[in-house]
mmCIF file of C-alpha atoms in Angstrom:
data_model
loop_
_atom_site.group_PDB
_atom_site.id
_atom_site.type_symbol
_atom_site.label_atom_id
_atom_site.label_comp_id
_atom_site.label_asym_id
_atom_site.label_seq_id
_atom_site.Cartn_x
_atom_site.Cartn_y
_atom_site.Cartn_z
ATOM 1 C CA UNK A 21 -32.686 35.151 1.564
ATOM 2 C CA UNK A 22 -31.508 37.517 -1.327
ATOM 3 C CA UNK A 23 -34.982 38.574 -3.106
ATOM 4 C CA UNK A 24 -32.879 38.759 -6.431
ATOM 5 C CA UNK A 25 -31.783 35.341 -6.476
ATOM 6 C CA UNK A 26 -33.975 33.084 -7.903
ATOM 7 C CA UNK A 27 -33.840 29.658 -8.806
ATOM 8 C CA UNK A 28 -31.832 28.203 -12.224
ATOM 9 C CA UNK A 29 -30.685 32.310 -12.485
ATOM 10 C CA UNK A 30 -26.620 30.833 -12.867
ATOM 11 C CA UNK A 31 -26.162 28.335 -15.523
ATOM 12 C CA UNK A 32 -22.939 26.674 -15.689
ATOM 13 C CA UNK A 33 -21.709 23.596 -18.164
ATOM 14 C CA UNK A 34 -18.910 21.931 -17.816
ATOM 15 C CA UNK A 35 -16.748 18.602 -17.425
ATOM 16 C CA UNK A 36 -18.120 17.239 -14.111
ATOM 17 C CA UNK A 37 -14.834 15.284 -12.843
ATOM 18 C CA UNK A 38 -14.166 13.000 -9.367
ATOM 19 C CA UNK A 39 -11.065 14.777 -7.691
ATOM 20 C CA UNK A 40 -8.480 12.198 -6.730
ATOM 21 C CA UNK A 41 -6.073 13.930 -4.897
ATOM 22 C CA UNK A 42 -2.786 12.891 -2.957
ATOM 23 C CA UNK A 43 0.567 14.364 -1.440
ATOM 24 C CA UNK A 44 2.961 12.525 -4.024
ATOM 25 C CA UNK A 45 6.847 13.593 -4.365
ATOM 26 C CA UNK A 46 9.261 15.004 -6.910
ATOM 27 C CA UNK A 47 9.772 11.143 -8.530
ATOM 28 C CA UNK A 48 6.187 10.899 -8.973
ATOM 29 C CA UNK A 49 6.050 14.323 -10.829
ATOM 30 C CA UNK A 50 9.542 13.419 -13.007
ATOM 31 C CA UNK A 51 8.269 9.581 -13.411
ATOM 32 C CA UNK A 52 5.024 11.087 -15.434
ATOM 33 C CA UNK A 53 6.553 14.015 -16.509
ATOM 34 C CA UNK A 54 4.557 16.673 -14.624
ATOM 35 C CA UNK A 55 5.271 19.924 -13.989
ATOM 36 C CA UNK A 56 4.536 20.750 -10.519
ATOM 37 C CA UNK A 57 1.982 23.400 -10.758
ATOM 38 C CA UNK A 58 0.114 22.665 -14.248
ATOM 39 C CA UNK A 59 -3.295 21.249 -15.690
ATOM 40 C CA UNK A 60 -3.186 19.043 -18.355
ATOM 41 C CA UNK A 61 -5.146 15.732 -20.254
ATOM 42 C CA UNK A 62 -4.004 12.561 -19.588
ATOM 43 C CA UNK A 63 -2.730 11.399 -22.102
ATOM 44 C CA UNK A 64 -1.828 7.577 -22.641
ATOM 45 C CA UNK A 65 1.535 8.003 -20.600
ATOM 46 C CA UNK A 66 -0.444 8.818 -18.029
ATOM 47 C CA UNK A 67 -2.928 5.445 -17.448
ATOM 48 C CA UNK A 68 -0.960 4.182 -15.113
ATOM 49 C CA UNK A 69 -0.855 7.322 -12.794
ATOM 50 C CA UNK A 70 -4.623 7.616 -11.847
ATOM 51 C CA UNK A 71 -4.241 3.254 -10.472
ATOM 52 C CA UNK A 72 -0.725 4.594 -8.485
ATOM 53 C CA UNK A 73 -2.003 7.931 -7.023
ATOM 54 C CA UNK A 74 -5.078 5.774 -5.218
ATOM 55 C CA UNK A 75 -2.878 3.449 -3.762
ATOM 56 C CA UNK A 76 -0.740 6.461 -1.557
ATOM 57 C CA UNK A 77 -1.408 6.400 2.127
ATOM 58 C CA UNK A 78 -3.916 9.650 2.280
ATOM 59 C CA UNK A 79 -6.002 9.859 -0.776
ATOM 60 C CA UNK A 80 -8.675 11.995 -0.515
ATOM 61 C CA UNK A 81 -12.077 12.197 -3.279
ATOM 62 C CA UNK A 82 -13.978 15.066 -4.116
ATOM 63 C CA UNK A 83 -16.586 16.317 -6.409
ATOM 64 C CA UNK A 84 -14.586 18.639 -8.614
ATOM 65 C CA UNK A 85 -14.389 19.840 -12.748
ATOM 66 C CA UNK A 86 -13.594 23.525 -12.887
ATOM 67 C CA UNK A 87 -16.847 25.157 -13.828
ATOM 68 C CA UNK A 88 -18.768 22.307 -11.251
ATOM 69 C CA UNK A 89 -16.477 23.663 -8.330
ATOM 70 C CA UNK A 90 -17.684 27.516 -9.243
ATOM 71 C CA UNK A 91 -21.350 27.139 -9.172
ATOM 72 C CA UNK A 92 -21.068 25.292 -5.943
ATOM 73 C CA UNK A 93 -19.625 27.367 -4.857
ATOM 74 C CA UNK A 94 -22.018 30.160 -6.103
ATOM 75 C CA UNK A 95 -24.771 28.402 -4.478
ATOM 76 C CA UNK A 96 -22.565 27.827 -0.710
ATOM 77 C CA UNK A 97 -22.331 31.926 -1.085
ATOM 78 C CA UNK A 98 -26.082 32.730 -1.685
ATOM 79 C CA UNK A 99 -27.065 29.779 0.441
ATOM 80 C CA UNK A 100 -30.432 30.175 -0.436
ATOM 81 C CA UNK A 101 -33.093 29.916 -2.570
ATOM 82 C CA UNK A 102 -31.743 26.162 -3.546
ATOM 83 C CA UNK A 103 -30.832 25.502 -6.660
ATOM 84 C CA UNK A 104 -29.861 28.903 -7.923
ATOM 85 C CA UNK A 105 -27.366 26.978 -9.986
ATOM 86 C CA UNK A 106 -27.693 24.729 -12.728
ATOM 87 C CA UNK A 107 -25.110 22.991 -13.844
ATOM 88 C CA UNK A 108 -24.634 20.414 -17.229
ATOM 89 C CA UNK A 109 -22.526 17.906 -18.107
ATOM 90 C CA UNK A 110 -21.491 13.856 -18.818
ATOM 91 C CA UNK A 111 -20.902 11.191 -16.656
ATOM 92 C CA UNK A 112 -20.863 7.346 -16.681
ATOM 93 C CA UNK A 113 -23.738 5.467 -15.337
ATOM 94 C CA UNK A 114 -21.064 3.766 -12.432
ATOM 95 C CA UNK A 115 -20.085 4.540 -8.845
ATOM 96 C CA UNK A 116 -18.295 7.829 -9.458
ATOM 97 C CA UNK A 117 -21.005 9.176 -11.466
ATOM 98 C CA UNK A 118 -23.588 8.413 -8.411
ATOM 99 C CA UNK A 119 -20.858 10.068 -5.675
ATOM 100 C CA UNK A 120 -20.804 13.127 -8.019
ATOM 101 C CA UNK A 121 -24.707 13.595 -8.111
ATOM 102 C CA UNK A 122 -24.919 12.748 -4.398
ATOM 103 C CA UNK A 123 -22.261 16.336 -3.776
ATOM 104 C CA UNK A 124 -24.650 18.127 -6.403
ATOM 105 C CA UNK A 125 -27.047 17.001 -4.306
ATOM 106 C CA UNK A 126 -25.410 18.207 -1.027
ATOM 107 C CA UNK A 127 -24.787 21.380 -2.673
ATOM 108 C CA UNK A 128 -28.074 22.534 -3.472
ATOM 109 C CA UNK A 129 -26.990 22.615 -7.527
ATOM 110 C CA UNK A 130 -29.686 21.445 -9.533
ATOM 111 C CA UNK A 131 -27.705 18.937 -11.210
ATOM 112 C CA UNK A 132 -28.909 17.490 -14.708
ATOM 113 C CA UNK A 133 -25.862 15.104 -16.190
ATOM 114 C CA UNK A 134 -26.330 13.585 -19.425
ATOM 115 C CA UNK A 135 -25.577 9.820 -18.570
ATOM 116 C CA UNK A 136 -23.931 7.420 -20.851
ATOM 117 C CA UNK A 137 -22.544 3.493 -20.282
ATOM 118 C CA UNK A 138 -19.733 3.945 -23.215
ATOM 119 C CA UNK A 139 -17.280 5.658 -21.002
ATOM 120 C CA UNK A 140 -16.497 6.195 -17.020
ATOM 121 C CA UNK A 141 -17.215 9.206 -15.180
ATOM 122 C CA UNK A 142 -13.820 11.569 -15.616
ATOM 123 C CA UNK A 143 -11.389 11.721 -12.706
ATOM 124 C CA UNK A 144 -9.157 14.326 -12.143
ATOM 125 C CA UNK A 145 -5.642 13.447 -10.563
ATOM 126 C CA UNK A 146 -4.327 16.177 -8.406
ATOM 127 C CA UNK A 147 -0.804 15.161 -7.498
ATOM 128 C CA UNK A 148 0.161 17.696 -4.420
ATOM 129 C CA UNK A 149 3.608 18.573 -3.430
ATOM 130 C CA UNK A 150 3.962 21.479 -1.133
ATOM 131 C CA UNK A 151 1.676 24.349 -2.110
ATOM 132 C CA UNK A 152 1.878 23.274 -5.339
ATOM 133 C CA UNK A 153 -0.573 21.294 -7.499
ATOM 134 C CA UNK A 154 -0.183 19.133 -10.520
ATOM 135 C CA UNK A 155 -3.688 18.251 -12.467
ATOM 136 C CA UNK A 156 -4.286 15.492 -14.694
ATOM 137 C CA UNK A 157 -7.534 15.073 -16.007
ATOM 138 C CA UNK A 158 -8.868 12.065 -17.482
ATOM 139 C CA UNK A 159 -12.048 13.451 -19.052
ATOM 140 C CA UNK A 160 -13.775 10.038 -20.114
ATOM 141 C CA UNK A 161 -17.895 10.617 -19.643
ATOM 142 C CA UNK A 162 -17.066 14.568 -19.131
ATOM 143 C CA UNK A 163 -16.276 14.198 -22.940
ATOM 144 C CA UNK A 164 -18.866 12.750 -24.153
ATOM 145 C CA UNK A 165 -21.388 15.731 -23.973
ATOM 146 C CA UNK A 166 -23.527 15.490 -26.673
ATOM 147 C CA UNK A 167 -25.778 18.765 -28.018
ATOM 148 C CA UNK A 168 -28.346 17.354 -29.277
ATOM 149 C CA UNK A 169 -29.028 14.597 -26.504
ATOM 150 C CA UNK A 170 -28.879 16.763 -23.712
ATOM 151 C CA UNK A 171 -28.761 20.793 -24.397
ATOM 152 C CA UNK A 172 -31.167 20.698 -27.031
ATOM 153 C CA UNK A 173 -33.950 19.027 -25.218
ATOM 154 C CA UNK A 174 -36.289 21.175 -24.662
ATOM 155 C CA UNK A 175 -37.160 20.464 -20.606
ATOM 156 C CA UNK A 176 -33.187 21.108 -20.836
ATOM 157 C CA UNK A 177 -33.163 23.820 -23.157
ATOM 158 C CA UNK A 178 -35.804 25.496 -20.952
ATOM 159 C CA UNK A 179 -33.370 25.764 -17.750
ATOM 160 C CA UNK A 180 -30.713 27.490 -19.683
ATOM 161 C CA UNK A 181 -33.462 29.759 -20.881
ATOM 162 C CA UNK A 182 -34.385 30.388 -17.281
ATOM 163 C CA UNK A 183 -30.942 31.839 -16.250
ATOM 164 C CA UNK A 184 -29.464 35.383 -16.437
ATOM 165 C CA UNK A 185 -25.842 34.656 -15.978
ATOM 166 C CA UNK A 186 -24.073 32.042 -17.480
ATOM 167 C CA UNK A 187 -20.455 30.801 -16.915
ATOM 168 C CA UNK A 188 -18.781 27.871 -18.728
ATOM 169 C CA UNK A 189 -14.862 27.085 -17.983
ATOM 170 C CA UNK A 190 -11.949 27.244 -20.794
ATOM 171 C CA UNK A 191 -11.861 23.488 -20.526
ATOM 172 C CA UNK A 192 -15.001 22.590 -21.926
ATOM 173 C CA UNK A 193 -13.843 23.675 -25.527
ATOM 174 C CA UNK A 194 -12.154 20.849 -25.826
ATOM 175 C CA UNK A 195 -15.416 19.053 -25.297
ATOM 176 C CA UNK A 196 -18.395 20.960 -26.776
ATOM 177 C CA UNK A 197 -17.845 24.515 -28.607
ATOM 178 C CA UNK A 198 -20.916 24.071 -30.284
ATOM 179 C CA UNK A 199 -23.014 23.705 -26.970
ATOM 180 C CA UNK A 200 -20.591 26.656 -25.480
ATOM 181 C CA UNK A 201 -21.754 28.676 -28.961
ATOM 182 C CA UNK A 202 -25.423 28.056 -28.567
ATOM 183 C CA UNK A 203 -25.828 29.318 -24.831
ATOM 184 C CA UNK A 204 -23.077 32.372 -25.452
ATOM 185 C CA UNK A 205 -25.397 33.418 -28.623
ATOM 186 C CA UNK A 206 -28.450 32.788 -26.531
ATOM 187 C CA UNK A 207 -26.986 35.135 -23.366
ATOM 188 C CA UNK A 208 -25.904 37.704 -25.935
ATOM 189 C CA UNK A 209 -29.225 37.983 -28.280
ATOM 190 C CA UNK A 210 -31.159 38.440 -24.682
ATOM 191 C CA UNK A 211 -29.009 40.786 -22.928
ATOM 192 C CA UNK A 212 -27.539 38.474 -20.558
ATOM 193 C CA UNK A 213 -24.716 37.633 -19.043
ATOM 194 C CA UNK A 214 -21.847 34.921 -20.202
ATOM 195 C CA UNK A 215 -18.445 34.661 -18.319
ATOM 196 C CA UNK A 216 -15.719 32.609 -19.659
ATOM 197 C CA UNK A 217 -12.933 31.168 -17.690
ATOM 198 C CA UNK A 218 -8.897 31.041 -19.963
ATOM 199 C CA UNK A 219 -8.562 27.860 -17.494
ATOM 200 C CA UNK A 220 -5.186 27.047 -18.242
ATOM 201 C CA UNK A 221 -2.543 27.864 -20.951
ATOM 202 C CA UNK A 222 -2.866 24.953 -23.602
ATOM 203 C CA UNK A 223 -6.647 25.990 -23.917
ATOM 204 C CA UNK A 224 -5.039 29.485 -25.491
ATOM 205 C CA UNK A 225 -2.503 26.936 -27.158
ATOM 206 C CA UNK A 226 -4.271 24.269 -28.660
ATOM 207 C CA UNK A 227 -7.902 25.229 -29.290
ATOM 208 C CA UNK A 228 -7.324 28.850 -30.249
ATOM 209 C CA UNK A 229 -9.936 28.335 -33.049
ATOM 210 C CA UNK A 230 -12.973 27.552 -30.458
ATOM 211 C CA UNK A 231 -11.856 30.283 -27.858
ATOM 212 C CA UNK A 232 -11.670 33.151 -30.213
ATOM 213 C CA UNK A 233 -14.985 31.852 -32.115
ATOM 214 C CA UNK A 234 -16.628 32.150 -28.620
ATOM 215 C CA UNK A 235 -14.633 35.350 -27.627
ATOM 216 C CA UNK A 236 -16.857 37.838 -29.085
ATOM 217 C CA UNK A 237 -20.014 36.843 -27.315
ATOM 218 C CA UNK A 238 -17.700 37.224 -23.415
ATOM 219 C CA UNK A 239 -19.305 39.632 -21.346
ATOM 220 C CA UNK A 240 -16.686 38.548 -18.806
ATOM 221 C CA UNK A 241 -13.298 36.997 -18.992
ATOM 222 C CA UNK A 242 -11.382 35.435 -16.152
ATOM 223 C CA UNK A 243 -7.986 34.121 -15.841
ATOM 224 C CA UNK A 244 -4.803 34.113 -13.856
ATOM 225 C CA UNK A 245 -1.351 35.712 -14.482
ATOM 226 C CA UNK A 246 0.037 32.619 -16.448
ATOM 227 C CA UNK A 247 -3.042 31.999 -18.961
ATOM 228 C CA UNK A 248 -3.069 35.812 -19.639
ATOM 229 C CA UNK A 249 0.575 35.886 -20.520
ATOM 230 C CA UNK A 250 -0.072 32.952 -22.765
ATOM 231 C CA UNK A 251 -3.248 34.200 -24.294
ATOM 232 C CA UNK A 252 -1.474 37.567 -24.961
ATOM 233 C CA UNK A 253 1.445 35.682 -26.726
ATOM 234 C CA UNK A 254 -0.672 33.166 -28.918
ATOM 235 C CA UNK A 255 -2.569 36.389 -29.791
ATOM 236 C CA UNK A 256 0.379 38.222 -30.520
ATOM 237 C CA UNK A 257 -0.257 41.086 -28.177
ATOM 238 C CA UNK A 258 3.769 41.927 -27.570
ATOM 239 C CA UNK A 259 3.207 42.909 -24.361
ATOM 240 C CA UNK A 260 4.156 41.078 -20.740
ATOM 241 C CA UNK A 261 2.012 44.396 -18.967
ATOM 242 C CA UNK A 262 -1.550 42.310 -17.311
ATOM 243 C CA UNK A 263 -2.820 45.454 -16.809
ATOM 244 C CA UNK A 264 -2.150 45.995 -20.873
ATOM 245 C CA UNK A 265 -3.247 42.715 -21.559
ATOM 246 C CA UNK A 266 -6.481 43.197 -19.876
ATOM 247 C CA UNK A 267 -7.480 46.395 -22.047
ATOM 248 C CA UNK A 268 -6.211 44.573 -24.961
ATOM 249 C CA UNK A 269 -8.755 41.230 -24.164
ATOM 250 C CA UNK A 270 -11.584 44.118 -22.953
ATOM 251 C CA UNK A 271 -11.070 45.641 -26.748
ATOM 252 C CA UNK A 272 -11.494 42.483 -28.895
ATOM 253 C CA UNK A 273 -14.685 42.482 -30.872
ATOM 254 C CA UNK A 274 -17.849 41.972 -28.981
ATOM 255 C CA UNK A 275 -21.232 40.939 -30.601
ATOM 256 C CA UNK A 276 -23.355 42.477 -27.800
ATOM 257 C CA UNK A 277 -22.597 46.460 -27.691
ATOM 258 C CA UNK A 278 -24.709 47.004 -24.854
ATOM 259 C CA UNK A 279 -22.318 45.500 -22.378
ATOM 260 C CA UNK A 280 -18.758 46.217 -22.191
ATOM 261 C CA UNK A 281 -16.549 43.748 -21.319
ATOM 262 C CA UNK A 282 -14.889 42.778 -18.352
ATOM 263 C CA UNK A 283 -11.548 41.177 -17.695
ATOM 264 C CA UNK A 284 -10.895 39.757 -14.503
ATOM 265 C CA UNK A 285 -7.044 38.452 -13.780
ATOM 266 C CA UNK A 286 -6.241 37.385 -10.497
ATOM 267 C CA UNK A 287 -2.653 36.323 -9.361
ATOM 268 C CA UNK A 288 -2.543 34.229 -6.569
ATOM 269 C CA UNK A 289 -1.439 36.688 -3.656
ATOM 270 C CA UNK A 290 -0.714 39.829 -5.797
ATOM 271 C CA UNK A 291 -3.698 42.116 -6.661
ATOM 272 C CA UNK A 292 -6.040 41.035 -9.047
ATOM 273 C CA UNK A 293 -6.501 43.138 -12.100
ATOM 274 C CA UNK A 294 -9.739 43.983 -13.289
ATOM 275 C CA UNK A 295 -11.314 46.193 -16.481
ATOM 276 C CA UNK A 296 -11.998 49.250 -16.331
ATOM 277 C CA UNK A 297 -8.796 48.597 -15.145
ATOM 278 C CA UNK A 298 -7.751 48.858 -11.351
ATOM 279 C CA UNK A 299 -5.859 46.652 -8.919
ATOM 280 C CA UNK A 300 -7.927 45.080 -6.542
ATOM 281 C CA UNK A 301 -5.621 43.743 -3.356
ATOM 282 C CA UNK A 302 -6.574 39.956 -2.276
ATOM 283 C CA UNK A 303 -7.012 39.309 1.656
ATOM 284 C CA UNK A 304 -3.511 38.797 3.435
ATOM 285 C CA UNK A 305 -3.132 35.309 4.550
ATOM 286 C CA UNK A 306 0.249 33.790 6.527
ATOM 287 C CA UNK A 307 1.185 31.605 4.026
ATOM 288 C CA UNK A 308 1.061 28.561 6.832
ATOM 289 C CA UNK A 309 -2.833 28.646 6.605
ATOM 290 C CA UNK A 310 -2.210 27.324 2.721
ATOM 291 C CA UNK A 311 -3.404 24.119 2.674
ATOM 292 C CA UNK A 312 -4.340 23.762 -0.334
ATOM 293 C CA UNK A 313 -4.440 25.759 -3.513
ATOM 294 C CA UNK A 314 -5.958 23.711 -5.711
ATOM 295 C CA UNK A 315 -9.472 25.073 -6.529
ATOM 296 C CA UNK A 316 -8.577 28.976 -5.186
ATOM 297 C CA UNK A 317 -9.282 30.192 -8.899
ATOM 298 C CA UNK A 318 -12.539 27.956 -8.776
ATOM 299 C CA UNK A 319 -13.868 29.717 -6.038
ATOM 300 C CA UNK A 320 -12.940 32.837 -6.932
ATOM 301 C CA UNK A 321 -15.298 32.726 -9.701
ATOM 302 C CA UNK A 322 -18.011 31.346 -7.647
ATOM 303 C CA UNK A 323 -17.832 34.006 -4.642
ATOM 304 C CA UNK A 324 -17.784 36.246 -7.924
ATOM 305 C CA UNK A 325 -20.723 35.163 -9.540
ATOM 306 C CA UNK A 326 -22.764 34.675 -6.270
ATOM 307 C CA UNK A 327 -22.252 38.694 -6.540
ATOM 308 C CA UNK A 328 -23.183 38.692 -10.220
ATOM 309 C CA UNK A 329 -26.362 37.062 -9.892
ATOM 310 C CA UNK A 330 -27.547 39.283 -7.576
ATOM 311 C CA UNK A 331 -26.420 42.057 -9.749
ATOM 312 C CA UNK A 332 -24.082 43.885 -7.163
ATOM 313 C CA UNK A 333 -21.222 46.422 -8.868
ATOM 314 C CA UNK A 334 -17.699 44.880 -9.757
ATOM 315 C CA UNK A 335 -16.425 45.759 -6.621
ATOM 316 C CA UNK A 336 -18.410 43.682 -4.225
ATOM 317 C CA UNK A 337 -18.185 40.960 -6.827
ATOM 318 C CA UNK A 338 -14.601 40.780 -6.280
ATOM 319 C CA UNK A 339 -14.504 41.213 -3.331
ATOM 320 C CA UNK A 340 -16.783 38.100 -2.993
ATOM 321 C CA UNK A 341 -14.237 36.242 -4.932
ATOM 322 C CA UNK A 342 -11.532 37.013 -2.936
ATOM 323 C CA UNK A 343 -13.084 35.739 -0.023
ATOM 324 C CA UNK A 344 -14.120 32.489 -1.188
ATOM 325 C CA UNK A 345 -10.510 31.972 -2.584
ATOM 326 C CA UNK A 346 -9.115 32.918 0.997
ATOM 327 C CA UNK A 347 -11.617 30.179 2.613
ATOM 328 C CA UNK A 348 -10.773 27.515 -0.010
ATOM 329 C CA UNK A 349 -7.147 27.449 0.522
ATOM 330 C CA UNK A 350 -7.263 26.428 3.927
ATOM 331 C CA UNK A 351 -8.675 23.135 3.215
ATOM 332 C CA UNK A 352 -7.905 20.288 0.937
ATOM 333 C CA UNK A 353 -10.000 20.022 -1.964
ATOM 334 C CA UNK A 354 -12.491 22.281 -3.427
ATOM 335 C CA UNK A 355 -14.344 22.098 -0.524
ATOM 336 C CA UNK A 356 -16.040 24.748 2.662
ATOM 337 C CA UNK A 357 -17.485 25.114 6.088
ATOM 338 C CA UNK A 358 -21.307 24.680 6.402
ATOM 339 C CA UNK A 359 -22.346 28.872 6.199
ATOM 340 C CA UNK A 360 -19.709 31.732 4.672
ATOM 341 C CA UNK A 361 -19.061 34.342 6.597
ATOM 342 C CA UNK A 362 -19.062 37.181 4.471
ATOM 343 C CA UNK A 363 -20.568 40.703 4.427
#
């Protein structure tokens, strides 16, 4: 095993969600007015969508939540030590909740969930037509982190002090900034490491005042094509350029002057663009291989930071991420074989 990995060194935090996913068709999509490839909340229009999608002919469950899916991840890339990743967040004391902490389990992610009985673990409907992917997400538990019951304990506290990288998706603004606030500060008073994730466009939207509060303690930034271009816009960059874009987000103010920061934008099967700013090309794939695209940006991240934690240089860090992202997509789910195969 990698000498430089060492246990609880990746921290992640997040909205640990159960993955329902199903083939569905266009009426489904038009019925709950879904664009085919988005992520969204649920919102009360959508209730009745998470008791229809189980009842299709091939449902399929998995342990998912965005920053969840990355650590894992993480941890399937370094293999060992165990437990290199920690990962926080809510769930509901109730049958989902236990399947999720049996895959953290299975993973090898030292899991520590801050239970609660008020609300059920969050589910995450991902309504599949062709190579496209529609998310709902009915946060429930996952929303219900609470800072001072769970991150500011100290046996808690103590993990998060443990790690050197740190990596919390967009999504969890809507959930806890103040948690997201306290670990960015902590990484960037001791040197460290914290990534953020754009996650999808209504984060850049709708909770602009969190994600630019946050902003200036991002060592690294990731996103796609699509929550780029709308980050640029809210921000009022004037510029469609991701290459542009990328210098602009790398230029925003930064507490931490040690580190410069890096921007990392991936689009699907064109190169991803990274600061200091060069074009990375992903790995070719014949697009009948897609089975699945749902979680590619996931474990993009996590073949990423299974790099970062071992502190390789950008390159093999991408290069990590692409991989992971071209072994995702050929399954359904967020989900991989028993041992990667990279070198």
């Amino acid at each position: 095993s990698n000498s430089k990995s060492c246990q609880n060194a990746l921290f992640g935090m997040g909205n640990p969600l159960l993955d329902i996913s199903a083939v569905v068709d266009k009426d489904f999509l038009d019925k709950y007015g879904l664009k085919p490839n988005d992520q969204i909340l649920a919102e009360e229009k959508h209730k009745a969508l998470f008791d229809e999608i189980v009842q299709k002919s091939k449902v399929e469950y998995h342990a998912g939540g965005s920053t969840q899916n990355s650590v894992k991840i993480a941890q399937w890339m370094i293999q060992e030590p165990h437990k290199v990743a920690t990962f926080f967040g809510c769930i509901g004391t109730d049958h989902f909740g236990e399947i999720l902490k049996q895959k953290a389990a299975e993973a090898c992610v030292d899991a520590h969930y801050y239970e609660q009985s008020q609300e059920p673990t969050g589910t995450c409907a991902a309504c599949i037509t062709g190579d496209n992917r529609s998310l709902v997400a009915n946060l429930a538990a996952a929303n219900c982190y609470n800072k001072e019951k769970h991150l500011d304990v100290d046996r808690n506290w103590s993990l998060v002090e443990k790690a050197r990288v740190y990596y919390i998706a967009g999504f969890f603004l809507t959930v806890s900034p103040e948690s997201i606030l306290k670990v960015a500060k902590h990484a960037s008073d001791n040197n460290k490491i914290f990534g953020l994730n754009l996650s999808a466009p209504f984060i850049s939207q709708f909770f602009k005042e969190p994600l630019m509060k946050v902003m200036p303690y991002v060592d690294i930034i990731f996103g796609n094509e699509t929550e780029a271009a709308t980050f640029a816009k809210e921000q009022g960059f004037e510029t469609e350029d991701i290459a542009e874009i990328a210098r602009r987000v790398q230029s925003l103010p930064k507490v931490n002057k040690n580190r410069q920061r890096i921007v990392v934008f991936t689009q699907g099967r064109e190169d991803t663009v990274a600061t200091v700013v060069k074009m990375f090309p992903v790995l070719d794939i014949d697009q009948n291989h897609i089975v699945d695209t749902n979680g590619a940006g996931d474990a993009f991240v996590g073949g990423f930071l299974s790099e970062l934690v071992q502190e390789k240089p950008l390159e093999e860090c991408i290069r990590a991420g692409h991989y992971a992202a071209n072994v995702i997509i050929r399954r359904v789910g967020c989900t991989f074989p028993e041992k990667p195969d990279f070198q």
